[in-house]
């Protein structure tokens, strides 16, 4: 049974169809990356999964349980099992780094404060921010905020982690650190759905890669297939353009 | 003329008159202060009703909207007189001071509600969404995320309104409330020269308002640079 099972998902913003029939099944411990041009609906897919945008059609199931997005209890259960790192990090501006990481486990999940604090400190140490515990988000660089956001998501101990372009706002020398953190996760058999433009990284960590365009998954396959032998021309064009761009840069 | 006024000064500042002026000053200040505190509480509630996404609350939302839009456009004096004579007609036995407290509260609720709304809306939707996906309840995200980020934006204009409103409370003298302007009238009737009495009261208004305005400015500067009010994005 798939850990995350998406079937026939359709979503709209007002009258624009942004997701147009997405099917994707991800196994426990599997790492799937979403690539595709901007505006193709990658972020929207993560928003629908996490219940920020109600799908108009289709289903999302977590470990066999279909999420009823209209039912608060069902949505609550689902949100307890997943975490999302937003493209814009969305750290709480009124809380320092440590509190950003601790607030949900302690205040919402009612876990033991000391235990959570120990974990939070370890996680922040791991992402290289052990000396920034008392800093506020607006005192940090984009890359540092990104890593706090990752630590915050990890401290929720999610079964599934959704990552939206976690490296796009980083300084080049920071990208490696964040990717290393994610690779560490990958080693812990967490299920990961990653949106990324970092092709080398995608290729390195993903079990499967999905190429999205215009609200649908155009091609799904192993990294080798997608990058070396794409079946459709569109994937090839996209991949070669991105890779070309990266090597040129 | 000036010598005449100067000679009058010791006569004016008898203990009795000083107490009268002090009491009046306290009334003036508290009319504005009570208005603002009540305004902050009721204004926040009104705003919450107005911003609520619950469909079933629509009559409340409509009411809140009408209240805010109408009350901000009625002169304070008209509200005051409406309450004053309305209470008489309905047979309530409220003192002018009570009527004045109610009127200032009613008016400032509408104004402060608007300030509160602007402040709450300045908090990015993405902040609320982040709370939502981590299973914060509506109230938890309000108390833990939205309000702490909104109050530094809300407080300075509320304070500014409070200082401005001090002047408007002079109108309460029309209903016979013993605040500063009324005290001036009384002293004037007692035979003290109008220029001396009103100059004194003018000075008192200034003495009350100026430090408060300075404090407000200070508050604004401090909160304006406080991290809570900003959530700068580096993309
Ligand atoms: N809040 C929104 N309201 C209306 N349209 C939106 C909104 N967010 C995204 N869109 C549109 O949905 C499409 C997909 O966006 P998105 O999922 O962010 O793409 P990606 O993450 O792949 O770049 C785009 O055409 C975008 O303009
Ligand atoms: Mg996106």
XYZ file of C-alpha atoms in Angstrom, chain B residues 85-233:
149
model
C -31.988 62.936 24.808
C -32.633 59.330 23.828
C -31.975 58.257 27.419
C -34.330 60.938 28.676
C -37.083 59.961 26.272
C -36.732 56.292 27.182
C -36.843 57.203 30.840
C -33.329 56.130 31.804
C -31.749 58.108 34.534
C -28.133 58.370 33.479
C -25.867 61.178 34.545
C -24.341 63.331 31.784
C -20.966 61.801 32.602
C -22.285 58.280 32.107
C -23.845 59.337 28.814
C -20.520 60.854 27.771
C -18.620 57.652 28.610
C -21.055 55.585 26.589
C -20.917 57.984 23.634
C -17.132 58.139 23.498
C -16.964 54.359 23.724
C -19.516 53.898 20.975
C -17.685 56.258 18.652
C -14.169 55.087 19.373
C -15.208 51.451 18.980
C -15.979 52.177 15.357
C -12.716 54.051 14.755
C -10.508 51.621 16.620
C -12.211 48.680 14.899
C -10.981 50.056 11.613
C -7.442 50.477 12.956
C -7.491 46.931 14.349
C -8.696 45.568 11.033
C -5.884 47.249 9.136
C -3.376 45.837 11.624
C -4.712 42.303 11.495
C -4.836 42.343 7.717
C -1.229 43.476 7.551
C -0.194 40.048 8.834
C 0.571 37.922 5.810
C -1.864 35.175 4.919
C 1.088 32.818 4.563
C 1.768 33.161 8.306
C -1.732 31.975 9.073
C -1.417 29.169 6.561
C 1.792 27.960 8.176
C -0.077 27.780 11.479
C -3.035 26.094 9.850
C -1.034 23.225 8.322
C 0.538 22.602 11.709
C -2.922 22.100 13.156
C -3.263 25.379 15.023
C -6.912 26.050 15.739
C -8.369 29.336 14.545
C -7.942 30.769 18.033
C -4.442 29.449 18.491
C -3.308 31.000 15.249
C -4.977 34.255 16.254
C -3.379 34.438 19.715
C 0.003 32.951 18.924
C 0.665 34.288 15.445
C -1.674 36.968 14.210
C -2.228 39.220 17.190
C 1.418 39.312 18.321
C 2.369 40.487 14.838
C -0.537 42.896 14.492
C -0.415 44.783 17.782
C 2.761 46.743 17.052
C 0.980 47.968 13.929
C -2.255 48.665 15.778
C -1.013 50.390 18.899
C 0.598 53.590 17.542
C -2.442 54.750 15.530
C -4.750 53.878 18.416
C -2.563 56.024 20.598
C -2.668 58.827 18.068
C -6.435 58.548 17.940
C -6.548 58.642 21.727
C -4.586 61.907 21.789
C -6.718 63.476 19.070
C -9.873 62.330 20.765
C -8.916 64.288 23.887
C -9.883 67.439 22.008
C -13.236 66.059 20.899
C -14.254 65.285 24.451
C -14.677 69.063 24.894
C -18.028 68.533 23.232
C -19.184 66.630 26.298
C -19.504 70.038 27.954
C -22.564 70.482 25.771
C -24.247 67.790 27.817
C -23.122 69.454 31.033
C -20.234 67.096 31.817
C -17.640 68.693 34.044
C -14.572 68.314 31.873
C -12.023 70.995 31.052
C -14.114 73.096 28.691
C -17.064 73.008 31.064
C -14.789 74.012 33.943
C -13.716 77.014 31.895
C -17.326 77.959 31.340
C -18.081 77.658 35.042
C -15.113 79.772 36.082
C -15.990 82.318 33.447
C -19.537 82.517 34.804
C -18.093 83.023 38.254
C -16.621 86.272 37.004
C -13.071 85.359 36.054
C -12.025 86.891 32.783
C -12.595 84.606 29.824
C -9.106 85.161 28.422
C -7.400 84.008 31.619
C -9.694 81.044 32.154
C -9.490 79.793 28.585
C -5.750 80.372 28.444
C -5.431 78.190 31.542
C -7.596 75.468 30.051
C -5.733 75.680 26.751
C -2.508 75.161 28.646
C -4.002 72.190 30.466
C -5.112 70.557 27.203
C -1.574 71.003 25.967
C -0.038 69.654 29.172
C -2.214 66.557 28.899
C -1.843 65.945 25.167
C 1.749 66.812 24.452
C 3.492 64.241 26.653
C 1.019 61.617 25.452
C 1.689 62.524 21.837
C 5.433 62.324 22.499
C 4.986 58.972 24.194
C 2.967 57.810 21.198
C 5.680 58.926 18.819
C 8.264 57.124 20.901
C 6.087 54.018 20.938
C 5.700 54.158 17.192
C 9.421 54.418 16.658
C 10.183 51.590 19.010
C 7.486 49.273 17.744
C 8.186 50.268 14.175
C 11.654 48.851 14.434
C 10.619 45.946 16.632
C 11.126 42.622 14.966
C 7.553 41.611 15.633
C 6.125 44.109 13.254
C 8.337 43.183 10.350
C 8.642 39.939 8.559
C 11.081 40.895 5.925
C 11.519 38.487 3.102
